[in-house]
XYZ file of C-alpha atoms in Angstrom:
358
model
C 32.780 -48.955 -74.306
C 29.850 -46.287 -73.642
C 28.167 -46.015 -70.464
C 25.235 -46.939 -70.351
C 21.866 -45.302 -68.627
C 18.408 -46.589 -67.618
C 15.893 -43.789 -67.253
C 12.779 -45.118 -65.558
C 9.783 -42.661 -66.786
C 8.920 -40.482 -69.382
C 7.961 -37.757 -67.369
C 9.397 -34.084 -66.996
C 12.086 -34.859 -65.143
C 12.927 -38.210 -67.521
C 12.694 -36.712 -70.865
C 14.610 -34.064 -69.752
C 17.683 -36.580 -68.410
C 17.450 -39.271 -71.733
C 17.378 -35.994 -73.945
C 20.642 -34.236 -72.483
C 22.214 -37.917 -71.688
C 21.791 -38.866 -75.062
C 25.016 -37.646 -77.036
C 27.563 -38.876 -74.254
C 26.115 -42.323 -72.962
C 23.948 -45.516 -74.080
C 20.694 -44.015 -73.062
C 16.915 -45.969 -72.829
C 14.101 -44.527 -71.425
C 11.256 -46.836 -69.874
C 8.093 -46.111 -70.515
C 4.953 -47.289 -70.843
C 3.146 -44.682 -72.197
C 2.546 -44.307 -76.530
C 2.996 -40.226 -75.958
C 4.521 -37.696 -73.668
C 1.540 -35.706 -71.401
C 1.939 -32.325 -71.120
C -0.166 -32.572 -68.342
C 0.755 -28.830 -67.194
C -2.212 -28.285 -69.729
C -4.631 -31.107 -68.524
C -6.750 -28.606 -67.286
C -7.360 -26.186 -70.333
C -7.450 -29.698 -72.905
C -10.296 -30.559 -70.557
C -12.100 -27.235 -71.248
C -10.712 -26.450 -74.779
C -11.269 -28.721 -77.336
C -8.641 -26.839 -79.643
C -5.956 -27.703 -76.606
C -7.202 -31.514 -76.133
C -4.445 -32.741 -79.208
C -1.804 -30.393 -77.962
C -1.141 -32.672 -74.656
C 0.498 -35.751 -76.234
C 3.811 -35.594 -77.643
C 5.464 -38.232 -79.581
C 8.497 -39.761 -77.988
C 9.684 -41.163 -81.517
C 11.438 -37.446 -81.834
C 13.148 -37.325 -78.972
C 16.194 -38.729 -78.398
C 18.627 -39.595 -81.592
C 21.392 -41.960 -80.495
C 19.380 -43.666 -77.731
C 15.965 -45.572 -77.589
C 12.604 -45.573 -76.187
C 11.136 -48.708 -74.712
C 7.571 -49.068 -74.101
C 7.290 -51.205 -71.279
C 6.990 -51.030 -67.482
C 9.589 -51.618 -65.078
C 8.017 -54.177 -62.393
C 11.224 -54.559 -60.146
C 14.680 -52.113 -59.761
C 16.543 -53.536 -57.735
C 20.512 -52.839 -57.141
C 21.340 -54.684 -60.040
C 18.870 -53.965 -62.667
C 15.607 -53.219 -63.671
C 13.120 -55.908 -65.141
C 10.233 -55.388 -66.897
C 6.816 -56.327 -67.596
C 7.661 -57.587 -70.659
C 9.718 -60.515 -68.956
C 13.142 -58.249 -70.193
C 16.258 -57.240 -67.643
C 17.990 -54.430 -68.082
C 21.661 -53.753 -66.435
C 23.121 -50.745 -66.667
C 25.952 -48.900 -65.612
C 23.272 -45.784 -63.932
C 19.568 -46.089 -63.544
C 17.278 -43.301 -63.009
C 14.463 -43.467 -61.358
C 12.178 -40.539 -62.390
C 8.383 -42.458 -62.428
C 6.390 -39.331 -60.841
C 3.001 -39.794 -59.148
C -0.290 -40.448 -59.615
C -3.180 -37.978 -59.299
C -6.786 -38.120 -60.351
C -8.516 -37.220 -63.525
C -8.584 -34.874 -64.750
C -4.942 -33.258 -63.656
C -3.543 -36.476 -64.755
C -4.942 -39.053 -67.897
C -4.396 -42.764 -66.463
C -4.538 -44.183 -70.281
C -1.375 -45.196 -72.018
C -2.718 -45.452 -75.251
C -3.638 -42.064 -75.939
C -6.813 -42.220 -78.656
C -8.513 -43.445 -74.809
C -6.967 -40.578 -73.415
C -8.679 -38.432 -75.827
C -11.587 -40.196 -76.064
C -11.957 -40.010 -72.121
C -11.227 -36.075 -72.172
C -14.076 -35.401 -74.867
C -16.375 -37.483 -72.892
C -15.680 -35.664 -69.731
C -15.934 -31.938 -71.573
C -19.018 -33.315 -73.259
C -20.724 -33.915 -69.900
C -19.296 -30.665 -68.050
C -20.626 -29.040 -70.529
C -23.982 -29.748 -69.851
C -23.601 -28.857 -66.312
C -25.192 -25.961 -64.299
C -23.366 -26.456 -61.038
C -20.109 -27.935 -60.714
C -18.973 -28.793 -57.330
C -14.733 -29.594 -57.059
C -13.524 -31.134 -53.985
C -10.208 -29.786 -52.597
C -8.945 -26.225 -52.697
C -5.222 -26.737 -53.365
C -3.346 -25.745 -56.558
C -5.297 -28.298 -58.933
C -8.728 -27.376 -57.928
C -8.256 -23.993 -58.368
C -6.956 -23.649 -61.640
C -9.781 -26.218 -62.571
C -12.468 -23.615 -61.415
C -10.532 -20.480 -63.051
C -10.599 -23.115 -66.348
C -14.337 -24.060 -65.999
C -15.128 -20.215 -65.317
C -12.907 -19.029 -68.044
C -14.903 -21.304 -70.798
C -18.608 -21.403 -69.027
C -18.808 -18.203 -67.125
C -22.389 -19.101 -66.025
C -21.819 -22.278 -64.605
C -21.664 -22.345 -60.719
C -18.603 -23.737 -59.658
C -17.991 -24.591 -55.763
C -14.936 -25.701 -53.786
C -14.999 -27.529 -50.733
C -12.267 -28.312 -48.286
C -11.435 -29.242 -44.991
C -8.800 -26.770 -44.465
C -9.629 -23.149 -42.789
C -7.497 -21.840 -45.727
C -6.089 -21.876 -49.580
C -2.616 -22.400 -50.154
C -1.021 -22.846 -46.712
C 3.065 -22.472 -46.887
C 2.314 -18.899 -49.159
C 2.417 -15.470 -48.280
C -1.158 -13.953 -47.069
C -0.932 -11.518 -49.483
C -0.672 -14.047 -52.495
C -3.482 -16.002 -50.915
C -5.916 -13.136 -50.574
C -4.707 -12.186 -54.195
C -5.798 -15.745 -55.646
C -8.927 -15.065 -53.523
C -9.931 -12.218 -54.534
C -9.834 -12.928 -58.314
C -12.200 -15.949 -56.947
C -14.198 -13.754 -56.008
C -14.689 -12.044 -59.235
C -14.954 -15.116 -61.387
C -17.928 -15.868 -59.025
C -16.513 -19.379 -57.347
C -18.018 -20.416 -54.249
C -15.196 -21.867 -51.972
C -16.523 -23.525 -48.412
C -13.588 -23.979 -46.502
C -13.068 -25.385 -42.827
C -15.841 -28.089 -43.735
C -16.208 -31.335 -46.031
C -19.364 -33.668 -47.520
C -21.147 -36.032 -44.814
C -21.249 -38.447 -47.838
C -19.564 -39.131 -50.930
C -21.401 -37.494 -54.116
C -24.205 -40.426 -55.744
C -21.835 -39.835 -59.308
C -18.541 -40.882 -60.313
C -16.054 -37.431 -60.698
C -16.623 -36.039 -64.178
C -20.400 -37.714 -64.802
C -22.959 -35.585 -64.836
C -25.993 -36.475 -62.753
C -27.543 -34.112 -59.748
C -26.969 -34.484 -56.276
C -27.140 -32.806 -53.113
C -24.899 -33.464 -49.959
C -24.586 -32.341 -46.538
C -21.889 -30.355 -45.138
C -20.372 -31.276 -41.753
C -20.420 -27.200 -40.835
C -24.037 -27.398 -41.488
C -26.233 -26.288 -44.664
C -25.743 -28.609 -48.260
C -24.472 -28.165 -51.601
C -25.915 -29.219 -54.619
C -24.193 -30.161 -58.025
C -24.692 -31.720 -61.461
C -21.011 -33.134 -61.537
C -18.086 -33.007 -59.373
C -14.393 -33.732 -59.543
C -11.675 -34.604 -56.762
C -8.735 -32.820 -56.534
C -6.578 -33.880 -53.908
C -5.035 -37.058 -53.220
C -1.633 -37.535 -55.456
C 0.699 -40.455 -55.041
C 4.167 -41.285 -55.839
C 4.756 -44.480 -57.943
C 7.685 -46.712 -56.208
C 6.224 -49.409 -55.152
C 8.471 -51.144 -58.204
C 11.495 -50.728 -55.529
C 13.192 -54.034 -54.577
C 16.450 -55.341 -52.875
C 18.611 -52.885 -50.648
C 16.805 -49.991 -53.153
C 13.436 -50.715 -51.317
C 15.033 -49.325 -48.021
C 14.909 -46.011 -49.590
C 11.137 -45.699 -49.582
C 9.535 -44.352 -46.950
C 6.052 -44.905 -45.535
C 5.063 -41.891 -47.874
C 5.808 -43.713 -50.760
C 8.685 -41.124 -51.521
C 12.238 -42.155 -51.835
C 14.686 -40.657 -49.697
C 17.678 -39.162 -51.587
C 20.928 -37.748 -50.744
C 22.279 -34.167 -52.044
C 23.437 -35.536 -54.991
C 20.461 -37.235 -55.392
C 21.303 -40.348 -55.381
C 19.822 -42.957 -53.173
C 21.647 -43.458 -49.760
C 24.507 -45.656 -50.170
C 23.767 -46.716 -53.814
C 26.667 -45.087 -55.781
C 24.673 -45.361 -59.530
C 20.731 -44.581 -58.701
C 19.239 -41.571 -58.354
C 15.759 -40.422 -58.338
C 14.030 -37.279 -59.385
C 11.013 -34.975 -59.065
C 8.060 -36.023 -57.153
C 9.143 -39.485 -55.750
C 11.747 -37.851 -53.742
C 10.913 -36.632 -49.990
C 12.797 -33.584 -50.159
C 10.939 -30.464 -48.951
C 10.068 -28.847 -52.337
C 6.948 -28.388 -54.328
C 5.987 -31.474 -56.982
C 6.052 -29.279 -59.794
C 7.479 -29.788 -63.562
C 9.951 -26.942 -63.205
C 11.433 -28.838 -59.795
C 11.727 -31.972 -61.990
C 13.421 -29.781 -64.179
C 15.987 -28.613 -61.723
C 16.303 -32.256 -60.654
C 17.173 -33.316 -64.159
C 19.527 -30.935 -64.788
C 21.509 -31.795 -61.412
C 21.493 -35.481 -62.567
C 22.525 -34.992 -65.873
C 25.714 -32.924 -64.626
C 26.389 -35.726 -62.130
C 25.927 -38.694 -64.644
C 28.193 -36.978 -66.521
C 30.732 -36.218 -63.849
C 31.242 -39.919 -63.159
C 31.803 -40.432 -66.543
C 34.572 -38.131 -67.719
C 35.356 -37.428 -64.000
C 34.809 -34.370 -62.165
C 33.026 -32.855 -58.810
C 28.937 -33.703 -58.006
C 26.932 -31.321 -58.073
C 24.513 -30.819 -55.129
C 20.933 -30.465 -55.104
C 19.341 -27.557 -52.524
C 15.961 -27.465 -52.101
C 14.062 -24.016 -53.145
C 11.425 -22.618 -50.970
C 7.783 -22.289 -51.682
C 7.337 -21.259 -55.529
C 4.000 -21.179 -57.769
C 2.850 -19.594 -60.994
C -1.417 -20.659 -60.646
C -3.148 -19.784 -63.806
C -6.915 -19.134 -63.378
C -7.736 -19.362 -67.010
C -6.034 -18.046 -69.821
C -5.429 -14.440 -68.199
C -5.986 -14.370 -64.895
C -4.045 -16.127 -61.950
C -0.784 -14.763 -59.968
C 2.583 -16.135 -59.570
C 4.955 -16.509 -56.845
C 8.454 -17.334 -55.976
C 10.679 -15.383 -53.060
C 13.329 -14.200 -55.528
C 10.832 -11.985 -57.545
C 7.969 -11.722 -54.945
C 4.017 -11.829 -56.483
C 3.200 -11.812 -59.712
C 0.034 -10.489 -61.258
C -2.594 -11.918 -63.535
C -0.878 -10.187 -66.629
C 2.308 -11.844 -65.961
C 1.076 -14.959 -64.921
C -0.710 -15.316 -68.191
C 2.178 -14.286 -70.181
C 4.950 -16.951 -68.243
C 2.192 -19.710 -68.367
C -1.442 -19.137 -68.677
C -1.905 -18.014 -71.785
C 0.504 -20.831 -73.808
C 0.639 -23.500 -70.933
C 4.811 -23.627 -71.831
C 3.811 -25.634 -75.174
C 6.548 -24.652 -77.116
C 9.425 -25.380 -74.795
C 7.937 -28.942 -74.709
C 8.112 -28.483 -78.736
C 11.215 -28.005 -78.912
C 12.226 -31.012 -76.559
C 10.442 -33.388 -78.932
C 11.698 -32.078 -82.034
C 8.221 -30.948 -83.039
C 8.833 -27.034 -83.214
């Protein structure tokens, strides 16, 4: 009789797992979602109408012996998963791979995906028409957003405001003042060390003017504005002796193997887990991979594989060719090579290829 695996999430991390699961056990992915996001690209299919299209994948061509079920799980407990549907699942493995939330436009909240669309055009349409765009939050997401919006309006006036006296903390200062210094030439106002006295009059991504105080002093005025901070893991779907796992965070906590502690056939992967590693694709990735060879090591029998942690690793596009890149094995990267591992193609046709599109 074949084994049988729950993947919860249709994610980077759970496409990857159901795909390479799906010749050697009973595999169904959960997911509510009609299409894959590549939302590596978010940012660019908000700017580039040519790109919008090229974030939603079709699941139908990805896995051939196993299914995809569109549906939610509500409760995993030890024994099972049950859905929103009013269905129970029980298999032999479960993993739990449901990522994190984030606002728009780094992440699309629709799971029908002509409203996902629809909702992107809308947005472009209306930063478009906007002089001064104000983004709040200086981390990874709102600066590729301002090298995006520079890199297809190079007129607009694009701001950055955050609390913290610095980009990128956890990087090497030279990397930093890199990133900052292509800022600089793009023309991108960033106010750091200070924040708004009150939130903006709009909702993020509508354009209507507004001016705001800053709690350093002085104001900044904008015709539309976007937040980009505040991501959160999705767990709260944990129940039984699984729902000791989570942690105040919202994260799970997983062992090296990464399963959860003292459950011998769940594991969880990419950014739900509280290890000490950057929520990125390529982590989920590594995750997925580690999983997969484990899965499969308690089928046929065999050693687990451990998972170690990597230290701090980014490739940050700022438009289509500028940016840098950085990881400790290979040191900084410049805009030339960031553009050619990522900016330029957003890692489209790896994606592809995973959903039997190329």
């Amino acid at each position: 009789m074949s084994t049988s695996v729950a993947v919860i999430g249709g994610g980077y991390g759970g496409t990857t797992v159901a795909k390479e699961l799906d010749s050697i056990a009973d595999v169904v992915l959960v997911e509510p979602r009609e299409d894959f996001v590549h939302h590596v690209a978010a940012l660019r299919g908000l700017v580039d109408p040519e790109w919008t299209d090229r974030l939603f994948y079709p699941y139908s061509g990805l896995l051939e012996r196993g299914r995809v079920l569109r549906d939610r799980a509500v409760s995993v407990d030890q024994d099972g998963v049950t859905l929103a549907s009013g269905g129970r699942l029980t298999p032999d493995y479960v993993v739990l791979a449901t990522g994190s939330a984030y606002p728009f436009p780094a992440k699309i909240d629709f799971r029908d995906s002509a409203s996902a669309k629809a909702k992107i055009r809308a947005t472009r349409e209306e930063l478009a028409g906007a002089g001064k765009v104000l983004l709040l939050g200086a981390g990874p997401v709102g600066l590729e957003l301002a090298g995006e919006v520079k890199a297809a309006w190079p007129e607009k006036a694009v701001t950055i405001v955050d609390p913290a006296k610095e980009i990128l903390p956890g990087f090497p200062a030279d990397f930093r003042a890199e990133i900052r210094r292509q800022l600089d030439e793009l023309g991108v106002e960033l106010l750091l060390g200070t924040t708004l006295t009150e939130a903006p009059i709009s909702e993020p991504g509508q354009a209507k003017t507004f001016t705001s105080s800053l709690s350093s002093g002085g104001e900044v005025t904008a015709d539309l504005w976007f937040q980009c901070y505040g991501g959160a893991p999705h767990t709260a779907y944990l129940d039984g002796s699984l729902a000791s796992a989570r942690q105040p965070s919202g994260q799970v906590s997983v062992e090296a193997d990464l399963r959860l502690p003292g459950q011998p056939r769940v594991f969880a992967i990419g950014d739900i887990t509280a290890l000490p590693e950057g929520k990125l694709a390529k982590v989920a990735g590594d995750h997925a991979e580690v999983v997969v060879a484990n899965i499969r090591a308690l089928i046929e029998g065999g050693e687990l594989r451990t998972h170690t942690p990597g230290g701090p690793m980014i490739s940050l596009p700022l438009g289509p060719s500028g940016g840098a890149t950085y990881a400790e094995e290979v040191g900084i990267l410049d805009a030339a090579t960031t553009s050619e591992i990522k900016g330029s193609h957003m890692m489209v046709s790896r994606y592809e290829e995973l959903f039997g599109l190329a």
